[in-house]
Amino acid sequence: AEILRHLRDHDYTQLYRKHFELAADISTRDRVGIEKSFSGLMKIIFPHKEATRAEIEELLRFAIEGRKRIKGQLMRIDSTYAPVRFGYHDRSGSKLFPVQTLEEELYPRYFASDEEGLAAPAETAADGTDQAPADAALALQEGQKLIRENQRGVSFDSLLGPYLRGAQRITVTDPYIRQFYQAKNLMELMETIVKQKDEDDEIEVHLITTEDEMRPEKQAEYLDRLQTACAVVGIHFSWEFAENGSIHARHIVTDHGWKILLDRGLDVFQRYDAGDTFSFASCLQQYRACKGLEVTFLRTEETQSPE
């Protein structure tokens, strides 16, 4: 507490300006609010001022997002406030990096855009949420989807399902399928695959993972039970342990030309009570808070051999 009191006499505002500039149409009052928030965050997290450009950018975006929420509420109370484009430039000033709040991305219908009135409904959910229209699978494209920390509305069905439909062989590489919740994530991926396949289709799903040195018998039990459950619904599930036990890649590869890179593997969701029968989060993925992650969809030139 004494250290923080002492730091009140220091101003860290200038630290972002060697890398970034706030958008020109941000008012002086909003600018002061953003800079005070940024300075406070820097004092708490990087009191020694030794932050990288990426770390400074993250705090600046967080400060802008906080101020944007305040301005958004003021605009709802008083319509005379002029719309503001909240964002920042790098030092070259060539490109504006807009900042949106999480709720603005999840519920665009209820938030005014920067330059127009009510935001138009999104045709596709670029963040992988369940807001995507039913025909989104008709226009699968390569690209990257960013899932923000604490974001809801995401499920394996919406994020991965369209890219898995039509595959006859799927290979999942994830070094961390060891504990119960990790095996449950894999089971929920199987549920998505079942929903995407025709009832009379039989699909091969192969897992490449690493052996749990602490509780290998429990890991084997989870995978055996999963294999038994899959056989009933037309999925031939198999697995292998990487020989060197040190794989780091986390991705899903299909035999019909898609490779899905998952920087967190199947560990997409934050902790929730899986045993709570009366919690929607335990039954429906879209009601769970997500971890921050990136998912990349790539076309592969060669399909997998069934062997």
Coordinates of C-alpha atoms in Angstrom, one line a residue:
A1 CA 0.0 0.0 0.0
E2 CA 2.8 2.4 0.8
I3 CA 4.4 1.7 -2.6
L4 CA 1.2 2.3 -4.4
R5 CA 0.7 5.6 -2.5
H6 CA 4.2 6.7 -3.5
L7 CA 3.5 5.8 -7.2
R8 CA 0.6 8.3 -7.2
D9 CA 3.2 11.0 -7.7
H10 CA 4.4 9.4 -10.9
D11 CA 2.9 9.7 -14.3
Y12 CA 3.2 6.7 -16.7
T13 CA 1.0 8.3 -19.4
Q14 CA 3.7 9.0 -21.8
L15 CA 4.9 5.3 -22.1
Y16 CA 2.4 4.4 -24.8
R17 CA 3.2 7.4 -27.0
K18 CA 6.5 6.1 -28.2
H19 CA 4.5 3.3 -30.0
F20 CA 0.9 4.5 -30.5
E21 CA -1.3 7.5 -30.9
L22 CA -5.0 7.8 -29.9
A23 CA -7.5 8.4 -32.7
A24 CA -7.8 12.1 -33.5
D25 CA -11.5 12.3 -32.9
I26 CA -11.3 11.1 -29.3
S27 CA -12.2 14.1 -27.2
T28 CA -9.9 15.6 -24.6
R29 CA -12.1 14.3 -21.8
D30 CA -12.1 10.8 -23.1
R31 CA -8.4 11.0 -23.8
V32 CA -7.7 12.0 -20.2
G33 CA -9.8 9.1 -19.0
I34 CA -8.0 6.6 -21.2
E35 CA -4.5 7.9 -20.2
K36 CA -5.3 7.8 -16.5
S37 CA -6.5 4.3 -16.8
F38 CA -3.4 3.3 -18.8
S39 CA -1.1 5.0 -16.3
G40 CA -2.7 3.2 -13.4
L41 CA -2.5 -0.2 -15.1
M42 CA 1.1 0.4 -15.9
K43 CA 1.9 1.3 -12.2
I44 CA 0.2 -1.9 -10.9
I45 CA 1.5 -4.4 -13.5
F46 CA 4.8 -2.8 -14.8
P47 CA 5.9 -0.4 -12.1
H48 CA 9.5 -0.8 -13.4
K49 CA 8.2 0.5 -16.8
E50 CA 9.9 -2.5 -18.5
A51 CA 6.9 -3.5 -20.7
T52 CA 7.2 -4.8 -24.3
R53 CA 5.3 -3.1 -27.2
A54 CA 2.7 -5.9 -27.2
E55 CA 2.2 -5.6 -23.4
I56 CA 1.8 -1.8 -23.7
E57 CA -0.7 -2.3 -26.5
E58 CA -2.8 -4.7 -24.5
L59 CA -3.1 -2.3 -21.6
L60 CA -3.9 0.6 -24.0
R61 CA -6.7 -1.4 -25.6
F62 CA -8.0 -2.3 -22.2
A63 CA -8.0 1.3 -21.1
I64 CA -9.7 2.4 -24.3
E65 CA -12.3 -0.3 -23.9
G66 CA -13.2 0.8 -20.4
R67 CA -13.6 4.4 -21.5
K68 CA -15.7 3.4 -24.5
R69 CA -18.2 1.7 -22.1
I70 CA -18.6 4.9 -20.2
K71 CA -19.1 7.0 -23.3
G72 CA -21.6 4.4 -24.7
Q73 CA -23.7 4.8 -21.5
L74 CA -23.5 8.6 -21.7
M75 CA -24.7 8.5 -25.3
R76 CA -27.7 6.4 -24.3
I77 CA -28.6 9.0 -21.6
D78 CA -27.9 12.0 -23.7
S79 CA -28.3 11.8 -27.5
T80 CA -26.5 15.1 -28.0
Y81 CA -23.1 13.4 -27.6
A82 CA -21.4 13.0 -30.9
P83 CA -20.3 9.5 -32.0
V84 CA -16.7 8.7 -31.5
R85 CA -14.4 6.2 -33.2
F86 CA -12.5 4.6 -30.3
G87 CA -9.1 3.3 -31.5
Y88 CA -5.5 4.1 -31.9
H89 CA -2.7 4.3 -34.6
D90 CA 0.8 3.0 -34.6
R91 CA 3.4 5.7 -34.9
S92 CA 3.2 5.7 -38.7
G93 CA -0.4 6.7 -38.5
S94 CA -1.3 4.7 -41.6
K95 CA -3.9 2.4 -40.0
L96 CA -6.5 2.8 -37.3
F97 CA -6.9 -0.1 -34.9
P98 CA -10.5 0.1 -33.7
V99 CA -11.4 -1.1 -30.2
Q100 CA -14.7 -2.9 -29.5
T101 CA -16.1 -4.1 -26.2
L102 CA -16.8 -7.8 -25.8
E103 CA -20.6 -7.2 -25.4
E104 CA -20.5 -5.1 -28.6
E105 CA -19.1 -8.0 -30.6
L106 CA -21.5 -10.6 -29.0
Y107 CA -24.7 -8.5 -29.3
P108 CA -24.2 -6.1 -32.3
R109 CA -28.0 -5.4 -32.6
Y110 CA -28.1 -3.6 -29.2
F111 CA -25.1 -1.3 -29.8
A112 CA -24.7 1.8 -31.9
S113 CA -21.8 1.6 -34.3
D114 CA -19.2 4.4 -34.5
E115 CA -20.6 6.2 -37.5
E116 CA -24.1 4.8 -38.0
G117 CA -27.2 4.2 -35.9
L118 CA -28.0 0.7 -34.8
A119 CA -25.4 -1.8 -36.0
A120 CA -26.7 -4.2 -38.7
P121 CA -27.0 -7.9 -37.8
A122 CA -23.8 -9.8 -38.6
E123 CA -24.1 -12.1 -41.6
T124 CA -21.5 -14.4 -40.2
A125 CA -20.0 -14.8 -36.7
A126 CA -16.3 -14.2 -37.3
D127 CA -15.6 -15.0 -33.7
G128 CA -17.0 -18.5 -33.9
T129 CA -20.1 -17.8 -31.8
D130 CA -23.5 -19.5 -32.2
Q131 CA -24.9 -16.3 -33.8
A132 CA -23.7 -17.5 -37.3
P133 CA -26.6 -18.2 -39.7
A134 CA -27.6 -21.7 -40.5
D135 CA -26.1 -21.5 -44.0
A136 CA -22.6 -20.5 -42.8
A137 CA -21.3 -23.9 -43.6
L138 CA -21.9 -23.3 -47.3
A139 CA -19.1 -20.7 -47.5
L140 CA -16.2 -22.2 -45.5
Q141 CA -13.1 -20.1 -45.8
E142 CA -9.5 -20.2 -44.7
G143 CA -8.8 -17.7 -41.9
Q144 CA -8.4 -17.0 -38.3
K145 CA -11.0 -16.6 -35.5
L146 CA -10.1 -14.9 -32.3
I147 CA -11.9 -15.8 -29.1
R148 CA -11.7 -13.2 -26.4
E149 CA -11.2 -14.0 -22.7
N150 CA -14.6 -14.5 -20.9
Q151 CA -16.4 -14.6 -24.3
R152 CA -19.6 -16.7 -24.3
G153 CA -21.7 -18.0 -27.1
V154 CA -18.9 -20.3 -28.4
S155 CA -19.4 -24.1 -29.0
F156 CA -17.6 -26.9 -30.8
D157 CA -20.8 -27.1 -33.0
S158 CA -20.5 -23.6 -34.3
L159 CA -16.7 -23.2 -34.2
L160 CA -15.6 -26.6 -35.6
G161 CA -18.7 -28.4 -36.8
P162 CA -19.0 -27.0 -40.3
Y163 CA -15.4 -27.8 -41.0
L164 CA -15.8 -31.4 -39.9
R165 CA -18.9 -32.2 -41.8
G166 CA -18.2 -34.7 -44.7
A167 CA -14.9 -36.0 -43.3
Q168 CA -14.4 -39.8 -43.1
R169 CA -11.2 -39.7 -41.1
I170 CA -10.3 -37.1 -38.5
T171 CA -7.0 -36.9 -36.6
V172 CA -6.8 -34.9 -33.4
T173 CA -3.4 -34.0 -32.0
D174 CA -3.5 -32.7 -28.5
P175 CA -0.8 -33.5 -25.9
Y176 CA -3.1 -32.9 -23.0
I177 CA -5.9 -35.4 -22.9
R178 CA -5.1 -36.7 -19.5
Q179 CA -7.4 -35.4 -16.8
F180 CA -11.2 -35.9 -16.6
Y181 CA -12.2 -32.4 -17.9
Q182 CA -9.8 -32.9 -20.9
A183 CA -11.4 -36.3 -21.7
K184 CA -14.8 -34.6 -21.4
N185 CA -13.7 -32.0 -23.9
L186 CA -12.8 -34.8 -26.3
M187 CA -16.1 -36.5 -25.7
E188 CA -17.9 -33.2 -26.5
L189 CA -15.9 -33.0 -29.8
M190 CA -17.2 -36.5 -30.6
E191 CA -20.7 -35.2 -29.9
T192 CA -20.1 -32.5 -32.5
I193 CA -18.9 -35.0 -35.0
V194 CA -21.9 -37.2 -34.5
K195 CA -24.2 -34.2 -35.1
Q196 CA -22.4 -33.5 -38.4
K197 CA -22.4 -37.0 -39.9
D198 CA -25.2 -38.9 -41.6
E199 CA -26.7 -41.6 -39.4
D200 CA -25.4 -44.5 -41.4
D201 CA -21.9 -43.1 -41.9
E202 CA -18.9 -44.6 -40.1
I203 CA -16.1 -42.2 -39.3
E204 CA -12.6 -42.9 -38.0
V205 CA -11.2 -40.5 -35.3
H206 CA -7.6 -41.0 -34.2
L207 CA -6.1 -39.2 -31.3
I208 CA -2.4 -38.5 -30.9
T209 CA -1.5 -37.4 -27.3
T210 CA 1.1 -38.0 -24.6
E211 CA 0.9 -40.5 -21.8
D212 CA 0.2 -39.2 -18.3
E213 CA 3.2 -40.2 -16.2
M214 CA 1.3 -39.6 -12.9
R215 CA -1.9 -41.5 -13.5
P216 CA -1.7 -43.5 -16.8
E217 CA -4.3 -46.0 -15.6
K218 CA -6.9 -43.3 -15.3
Q219 CA -6.1 -41.8 -18.6
A220 CA -6.4 -45.3 -20.2
E221 CA -9.7 -45.7 -18.5
Y222 CA -11.1 -42.5 -19.9
L223 CA -10.0 -43.4 -23.4
D224 CA -11.3 -46.9 -23.2
R225 CA -14.7 -45.7 -22.1
L226 CA -14.7 -43.1 -24.9
Q227 CA -13.9 -45.8 -27.4
T228 CA -16.8 -48.0 -26.2
A229 CA -19.2 -45.0 -26.3
C230 CA -18.1 -44.0 -29.8
A231 CA -18.6 -47.5 -31.3
V232 CA -22.4 -47.3 -30.6
V233 CA -22.8 -44.2 -32.8
G234 CA -20.6 -45.1 -35.8
I235 CA -17.3 -43.6 -34.7
H236 CA -14.2 -45.8 -34.7
F237 CA -12.1 -44.1 -32.1
S238 CA -8.4 -45.0 -31.7
W239 CA -5.4 -43.3 -30.0
E240 CA -1.7 -43.5 -29.7
F241 CA 0.9 -41.9 -27.5
A242 CA 3.7 -39.9 -29.1
E243 CA 6.9 -41.8 -28.9
N244 CA 9.1 -39.0 -27.5
G245 CA 6.2 -37.7 -25.3
S246 CA 7.0 -34.1 -26.1
I247 CA 4.6 -33.1 -28.9
H248 CA 3.4 -29.5 -28.7
A249 CA 1.2 -29.2 -31.8
R250 CA -2.5 -28.9 -31.2
H251 CA -4.6 -29.3 -34.3
I252 CA -7.4 -31.3 -36.1
V253 CA -6.8 -32.6 -39.6
T254 CA -9.5 -34.0 -41.8
D255 CA -9.3 -36.3 -44.9
H256 CA -11.3 -33.8 -46.9
G257 CA -8.9 -31.0 -46.9
W258 CA -9.0 -29.0 -43.7
K259 CA -6.4 -28.4 -40.9
I260 CA -7.6 -26.6 -37.9
L261 CA -4.9 -25.1 -35.6
L262 CA -6.0 -24.7 -32.0
D263 CA -3.4 -22.8 -29.9
R264 CA -5.1 -24.2 -26.7
G265 CA -6.1 -27.6 -28.1
L266 CA -9.5 -28.6 -26.9
D267 CA -9.1 -26.7 -23.6
V268 CA -11.3 -23.8 -24.8
F269 CA -13.5 -23.2 -21.8
Q270 CA -12.8 -21.7 -18.4
R271 CA -13.5 -23.8 -15.3
Y272 CA -17.1 -24.6 -14.6
D273 CA -18.9 -27.1 -12.4
A274 CA -19.4 -30.1 -14.6
G275 CA -21.3 -31.9 -11.9
D276 CA -24.0 -29.3 -11.4
T277 CA -27.1 -30.8 -13.0
F278 CA -28.9 -27.4 -12.7
S279 CA -26.3 -25.4 -14.5
F280 CA -26.7 -24.7 -18.3
A281 CA -22.9 -24.3 -18.5
S282 CA -22.4 -27.9 -17.6
C283 CA -24.8 -29.0 -20.4
L284 CA -24.4 -26.3 -23.2
Q285 CA -21.0 -25.0 -24.2
Q286 CA -22.3 -21.7 -25.4
Y287 CA -23.1 -20.7 -21.8
R288 CA -19.5 -21.2 -20.7
A289 CA -16.9 -18.4 -20.4
C290 CA -14.0 -19.0 -22.8
K291 CA -10.3 -18.7 -22.5
G292 CA -8.6 -16.3 -24.9
L293 CA -7.5 -18.3 -27.9
E294 CA -6.9 -18.3 -31.7
V295 CA -8.2 -20.8 -34.1
T296 CA -6.8 -21.0 -37.7
F297 CA -8.5 -22.8 -40.6
L298 CA -6.2 -23.9 -43.4
R299 CA -6.9 -25.8 -46.6
T300 CA -4.5 -28.7 -47.1
E301 CA -3.4 -29.8 -50.6
E302 CA -3.5 -33.5 -49.9
T303 CA -6.2 -35.5 -48.2
Q304 CA -5.3 -38.1 -45.6
S305 CA -4.9 -41.7 -46.6
P306 CA -7.3 -44.0 -44.9
E307 CA -4.3 -46.1 -43.9

